Coordinates of C-alpha atoms in Angstrom, one line a residue:
X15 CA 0.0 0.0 0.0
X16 CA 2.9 2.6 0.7
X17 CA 4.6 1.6 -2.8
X18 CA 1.5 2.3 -4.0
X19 CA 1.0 5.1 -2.9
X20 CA 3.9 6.3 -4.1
X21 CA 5.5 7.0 -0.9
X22 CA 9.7 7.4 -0.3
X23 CA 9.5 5.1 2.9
X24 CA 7.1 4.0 5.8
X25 CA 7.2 3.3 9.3
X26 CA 5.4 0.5 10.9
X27 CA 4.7 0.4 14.2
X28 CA 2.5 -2.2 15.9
X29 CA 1.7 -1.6 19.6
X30 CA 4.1 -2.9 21.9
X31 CA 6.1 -5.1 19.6
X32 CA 8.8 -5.1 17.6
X33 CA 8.4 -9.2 16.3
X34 CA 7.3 -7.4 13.3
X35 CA 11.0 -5.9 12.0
X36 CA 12.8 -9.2 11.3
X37 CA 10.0 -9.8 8.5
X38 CA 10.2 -6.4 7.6
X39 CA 14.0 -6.4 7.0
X40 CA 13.8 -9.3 4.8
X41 CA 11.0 -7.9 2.8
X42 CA 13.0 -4.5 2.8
X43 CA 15.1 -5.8 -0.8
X44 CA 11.4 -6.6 -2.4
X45 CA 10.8 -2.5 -2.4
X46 CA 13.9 -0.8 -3.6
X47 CA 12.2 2.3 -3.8
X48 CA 10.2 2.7 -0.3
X49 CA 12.7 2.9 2.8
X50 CA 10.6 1.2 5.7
X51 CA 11.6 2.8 9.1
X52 CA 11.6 0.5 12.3
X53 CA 9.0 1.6 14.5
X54 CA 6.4 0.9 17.4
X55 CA 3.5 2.3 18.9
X56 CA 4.1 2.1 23.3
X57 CA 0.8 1.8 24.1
X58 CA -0.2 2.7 27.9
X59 CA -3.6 4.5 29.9
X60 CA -1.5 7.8 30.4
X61 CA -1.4 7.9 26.5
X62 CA 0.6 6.6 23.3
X63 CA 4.0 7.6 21.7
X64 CA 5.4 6.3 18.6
X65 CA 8.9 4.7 18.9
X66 CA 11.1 4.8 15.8
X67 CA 14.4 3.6 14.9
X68 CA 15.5 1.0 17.7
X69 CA 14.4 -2.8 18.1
X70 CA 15.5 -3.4 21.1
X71 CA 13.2 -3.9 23.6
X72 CA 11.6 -0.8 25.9
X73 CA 9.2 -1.4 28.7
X74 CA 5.6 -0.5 28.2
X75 CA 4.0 -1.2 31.2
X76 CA 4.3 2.5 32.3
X77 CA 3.6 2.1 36.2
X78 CA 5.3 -1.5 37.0
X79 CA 8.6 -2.2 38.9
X80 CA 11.1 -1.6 35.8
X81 CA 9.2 1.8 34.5
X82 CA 7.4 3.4 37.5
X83 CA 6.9 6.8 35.1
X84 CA 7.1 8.4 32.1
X85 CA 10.6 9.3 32.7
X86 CA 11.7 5.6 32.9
X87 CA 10.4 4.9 30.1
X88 CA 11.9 7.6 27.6
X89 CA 15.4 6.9 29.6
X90 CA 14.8 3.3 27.9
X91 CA 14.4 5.1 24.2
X92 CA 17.2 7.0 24.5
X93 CA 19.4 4.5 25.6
X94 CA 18.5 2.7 22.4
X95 CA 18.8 5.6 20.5
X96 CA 15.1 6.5 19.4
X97 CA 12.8 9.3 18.4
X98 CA 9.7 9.4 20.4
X99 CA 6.5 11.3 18.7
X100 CA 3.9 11.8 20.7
X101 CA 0.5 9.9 19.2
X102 CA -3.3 11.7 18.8
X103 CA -2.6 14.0 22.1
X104 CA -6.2 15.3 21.8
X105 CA -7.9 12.0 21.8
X106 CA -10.4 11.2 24.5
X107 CA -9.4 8.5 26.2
X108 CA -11.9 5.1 27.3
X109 CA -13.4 1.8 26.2
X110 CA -13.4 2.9 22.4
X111 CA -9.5 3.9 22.8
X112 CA -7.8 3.1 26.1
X113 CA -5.3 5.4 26.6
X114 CA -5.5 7.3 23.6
X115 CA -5.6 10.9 24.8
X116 CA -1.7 12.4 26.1
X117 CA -2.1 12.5 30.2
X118 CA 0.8 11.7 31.4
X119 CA 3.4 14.1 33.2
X120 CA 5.9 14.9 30.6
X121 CA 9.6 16.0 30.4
X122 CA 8.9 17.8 27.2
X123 CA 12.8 18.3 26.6
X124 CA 13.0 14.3 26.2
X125 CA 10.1 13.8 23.0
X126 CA 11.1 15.1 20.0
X127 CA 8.1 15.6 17.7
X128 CA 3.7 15.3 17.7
X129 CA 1.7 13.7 15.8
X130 CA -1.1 17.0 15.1
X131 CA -2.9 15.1 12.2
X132 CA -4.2 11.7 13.0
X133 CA -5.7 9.7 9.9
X134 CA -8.4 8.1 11.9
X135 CA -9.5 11.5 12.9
X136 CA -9.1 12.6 9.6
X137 CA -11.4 9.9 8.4
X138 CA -13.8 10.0 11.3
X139 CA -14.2 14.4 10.2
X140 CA -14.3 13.3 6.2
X141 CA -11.0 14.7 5.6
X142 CA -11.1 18.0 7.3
X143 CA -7.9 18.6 9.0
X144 CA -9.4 21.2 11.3
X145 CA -11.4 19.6 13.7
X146 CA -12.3 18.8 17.7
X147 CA -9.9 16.6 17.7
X148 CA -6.7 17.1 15.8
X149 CA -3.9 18.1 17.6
X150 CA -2.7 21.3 16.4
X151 CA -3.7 23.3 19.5
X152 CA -1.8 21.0 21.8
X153 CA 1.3 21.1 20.0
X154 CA 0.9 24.5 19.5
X155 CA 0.5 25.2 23.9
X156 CA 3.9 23.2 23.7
X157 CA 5.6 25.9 21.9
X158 CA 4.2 28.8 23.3
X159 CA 5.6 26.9 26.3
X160 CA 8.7 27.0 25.2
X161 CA 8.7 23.3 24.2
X162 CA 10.5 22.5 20.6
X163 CA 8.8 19.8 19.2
X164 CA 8.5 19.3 15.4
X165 CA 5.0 18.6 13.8
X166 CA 4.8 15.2 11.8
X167 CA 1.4 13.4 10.7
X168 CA 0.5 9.5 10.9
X169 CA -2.1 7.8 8.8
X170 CA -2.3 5.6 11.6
X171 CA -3.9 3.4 9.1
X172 CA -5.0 -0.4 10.8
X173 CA -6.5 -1.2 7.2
X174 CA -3.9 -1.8 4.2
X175 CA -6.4 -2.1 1.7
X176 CA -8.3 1.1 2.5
X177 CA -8.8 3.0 -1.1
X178 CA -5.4 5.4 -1.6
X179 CA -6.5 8.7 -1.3
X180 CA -9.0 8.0 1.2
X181 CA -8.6 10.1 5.0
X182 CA -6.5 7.4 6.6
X183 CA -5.3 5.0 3.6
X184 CA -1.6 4.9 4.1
X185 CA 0.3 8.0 3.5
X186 CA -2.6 10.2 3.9
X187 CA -2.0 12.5 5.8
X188 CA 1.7 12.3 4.7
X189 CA 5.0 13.7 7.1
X190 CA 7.4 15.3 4.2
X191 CA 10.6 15.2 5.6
X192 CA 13.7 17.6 4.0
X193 CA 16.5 15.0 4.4
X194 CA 19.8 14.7 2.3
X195 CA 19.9 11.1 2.1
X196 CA 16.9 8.6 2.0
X197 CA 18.1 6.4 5.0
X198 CA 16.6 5.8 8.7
X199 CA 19.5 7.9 10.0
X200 CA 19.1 10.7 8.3
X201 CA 15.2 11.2 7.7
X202 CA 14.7 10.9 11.8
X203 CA 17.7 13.5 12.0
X204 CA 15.9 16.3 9.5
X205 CA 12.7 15.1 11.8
X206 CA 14.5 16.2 15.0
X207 CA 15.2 19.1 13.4
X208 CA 12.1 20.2 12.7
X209 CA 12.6 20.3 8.7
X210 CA 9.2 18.8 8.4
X211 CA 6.2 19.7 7.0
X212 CA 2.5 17.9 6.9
X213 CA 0.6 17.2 3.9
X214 CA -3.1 16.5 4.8
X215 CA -4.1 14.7 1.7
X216 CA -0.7 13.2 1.3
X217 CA -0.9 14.1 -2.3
X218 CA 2.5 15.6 -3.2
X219 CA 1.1 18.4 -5.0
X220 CA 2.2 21.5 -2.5
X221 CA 5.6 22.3 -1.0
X222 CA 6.1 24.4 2.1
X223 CA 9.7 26.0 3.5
X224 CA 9.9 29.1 5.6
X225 CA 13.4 31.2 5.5
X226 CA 14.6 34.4 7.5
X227 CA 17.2 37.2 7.5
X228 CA 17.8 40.1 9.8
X229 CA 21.1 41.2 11.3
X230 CA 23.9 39.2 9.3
X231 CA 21.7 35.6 10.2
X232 CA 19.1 33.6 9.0
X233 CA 17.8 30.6 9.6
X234 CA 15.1 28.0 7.9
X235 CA 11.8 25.9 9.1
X236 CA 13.2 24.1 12.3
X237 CA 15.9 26.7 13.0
X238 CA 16.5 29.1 15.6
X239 CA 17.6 32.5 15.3
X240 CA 18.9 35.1 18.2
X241 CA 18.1 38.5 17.3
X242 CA 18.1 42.1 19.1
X243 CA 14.8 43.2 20.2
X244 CA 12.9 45.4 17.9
X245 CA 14.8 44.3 15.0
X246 CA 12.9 44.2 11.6
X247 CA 12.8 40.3 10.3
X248 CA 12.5 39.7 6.7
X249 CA 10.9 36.0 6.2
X250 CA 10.5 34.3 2.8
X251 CA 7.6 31.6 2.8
X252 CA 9.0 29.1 -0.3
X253 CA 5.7 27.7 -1.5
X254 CA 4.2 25.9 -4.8
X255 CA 0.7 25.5 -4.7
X256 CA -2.0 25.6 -6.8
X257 CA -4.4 28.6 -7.9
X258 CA -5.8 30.3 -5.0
X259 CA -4.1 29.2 -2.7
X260 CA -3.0 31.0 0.4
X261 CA 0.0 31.1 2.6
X262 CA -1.4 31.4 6.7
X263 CA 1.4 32.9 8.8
X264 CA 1.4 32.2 12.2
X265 CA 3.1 34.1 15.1
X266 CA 3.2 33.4 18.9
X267 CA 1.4 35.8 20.9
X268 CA 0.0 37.2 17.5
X269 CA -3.6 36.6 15.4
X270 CA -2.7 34.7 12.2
X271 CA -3.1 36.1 8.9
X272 CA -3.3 35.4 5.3
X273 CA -1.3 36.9 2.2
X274 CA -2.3 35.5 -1.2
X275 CA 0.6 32.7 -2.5
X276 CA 2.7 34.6 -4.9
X277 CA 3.4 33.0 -8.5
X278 CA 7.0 34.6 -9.3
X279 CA 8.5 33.9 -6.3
X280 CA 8.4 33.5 -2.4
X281 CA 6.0 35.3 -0.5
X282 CA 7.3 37.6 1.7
X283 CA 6.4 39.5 5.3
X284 CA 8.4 41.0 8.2
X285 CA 8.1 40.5 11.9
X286 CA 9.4 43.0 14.5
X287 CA 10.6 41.3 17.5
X288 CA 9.2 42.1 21.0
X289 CA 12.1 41.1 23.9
X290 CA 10.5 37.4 24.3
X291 CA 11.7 34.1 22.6
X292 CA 8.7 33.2 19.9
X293 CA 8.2 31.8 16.6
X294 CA 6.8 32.0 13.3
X295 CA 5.7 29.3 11.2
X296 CA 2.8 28.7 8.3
X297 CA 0.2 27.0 6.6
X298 CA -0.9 26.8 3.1
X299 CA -4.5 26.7 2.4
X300 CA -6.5 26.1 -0.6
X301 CA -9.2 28.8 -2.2
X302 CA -11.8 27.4 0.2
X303 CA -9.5 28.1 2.9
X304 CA -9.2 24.4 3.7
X305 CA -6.0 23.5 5.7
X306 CA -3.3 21.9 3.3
X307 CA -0.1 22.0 4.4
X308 CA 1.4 22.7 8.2
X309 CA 4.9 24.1 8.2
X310 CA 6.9 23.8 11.7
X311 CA 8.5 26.5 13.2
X312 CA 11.4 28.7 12.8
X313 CA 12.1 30.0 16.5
X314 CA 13.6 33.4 17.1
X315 CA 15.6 34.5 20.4
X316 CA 14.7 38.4 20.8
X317 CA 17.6 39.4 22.9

């Protein structure tokens, strides 16, 4: 289904097992073109992360004698070297999806990325991104927090042969990654970095990037730039769309606003920096103002 879909790799994460990747590994030479990424879903009642990159083993049983708390556990992923995304924060959790909803207390420094578009909630709102709940808004508190975390999506798709194209078929939504190689190593490096952005209908059709300059520096989606306060900050939102389409840019602390997507080039705005550490990102939206694309931040340091 993710060859199919025409997809540069996959990660497949089953909850709390990782008996899946020697089967994996030997199917890996079968689809030259599709990298498949180790992965598992750590399921537990406080809520559920997505483990990629290791096999080794890491406790799940968040509350027992080896992993008393959160903490434990993501000491266990580090040590064998993975990148934790936070799954569907803004699920409510219960009989229909134990544990589903994010409510455990959380070391924020220690998980590198959310999940803010689900594809079973896609599915469940027919395809609109924007919805009760996605989980834009808590990612978003995380960063006006403080919290760097990079925005990634997850079809979370439990049915292969769903119809491609479909809210919740594999690879839609999509997590376009800006890596230079295509390898594990370095697409979950360009995702710690935040050189990410989300394509809700996984369709390949849109780019997003973000760039600024001010005082000698600049920096790029996923970067962070230190900057005296007051200081004029010329951004650049690289973009290919479609007709009508509109780049949403989005401020801490700030309403959002739309400026039309430009044809001949990037589109192009200014922030003045107020003393407090912030950030700026976008999103591209269609001519109906659907949500389309969601860029991650770049993070300036008004000094």
């Amino acid at each position: 289904a993710a060859a199919e879909a025409d997809l540069d790799f996959v990660a497949v994460t089953d909850h709390n097992t990782v008996s899946q990747a020697q089967g994996l590994r030997e199917l890996q030479p079968y689809f030259d073109d599709l990298l498949v990424i180790a992965g598992r879903e750590i399921t537990t009642f406080q809520g559920h992360a997505n483990l990629f990159g290791p096999v080794a083993f890491v406790d799940f049983r968040l509350g027992g004698e080896q992993t008393p708390d959160l903490d434990a556990m993501l000491g266990q992923a580090e040590a064998a070297g993975g990148l934790v995304s936070v799954n569907h924060p803004a699920l409510p959790s219960g009989e229909a999806c134990m544990g589903c909803g994010w409510r455990a207390e959380t070391d924020w420094s220690r998980i590198a990325a959310v999940e803010v578009i689900n594809g079973g909630t896609l599915a469940l709102f027919q395809g609109q991104a924007e919805n009760p709940l996605d989980g834009v808004a808590f990612w978003q508190a995380r960063l006006d927090e403080g919290h760097r975390l990079t925005a990634i999506a997850g079809s979370d798709s439990h049915d292969a042969d769903r119809p491609r194209g479909e809210p919740g078929a594999v690879g839609r939504p999509a997590t376009v990654v800006r890596a230079p190689a295509l390898s594990q190593q370095d697409i979950l490096a360009a995702v710690r970095a935040g050189r990410v952005f989300v394509d809700v209908a996984g369709d390949s059709g849109r780019t997003l990037d973000l760039a600024v300059r001010a005082g000698g520096g600049g920096a790029r989606m996923g970067e962070d730039l230190a900057l005296p306060a007051g200081l004029r900050a010329e951004f650049a939102a690289e973009a290919t769309g479609r007709p009508g389409d509109q780049i949403e840019v989005l401020v801490s602390g700030a309403e959002p606003y739309r400026l039309p997507l430009s044809a001949d080039g990037p589109t192009r705005f200014a922030v003045t920096g107020d003393g407090r550490r912030g950030w700026v990102r976008l999103n591209l939206r269609d001519s109906k103002g659907r949500l389309i694309l969601i860029g991650n931040p770049v993070y300036l340091n008004w000094r």
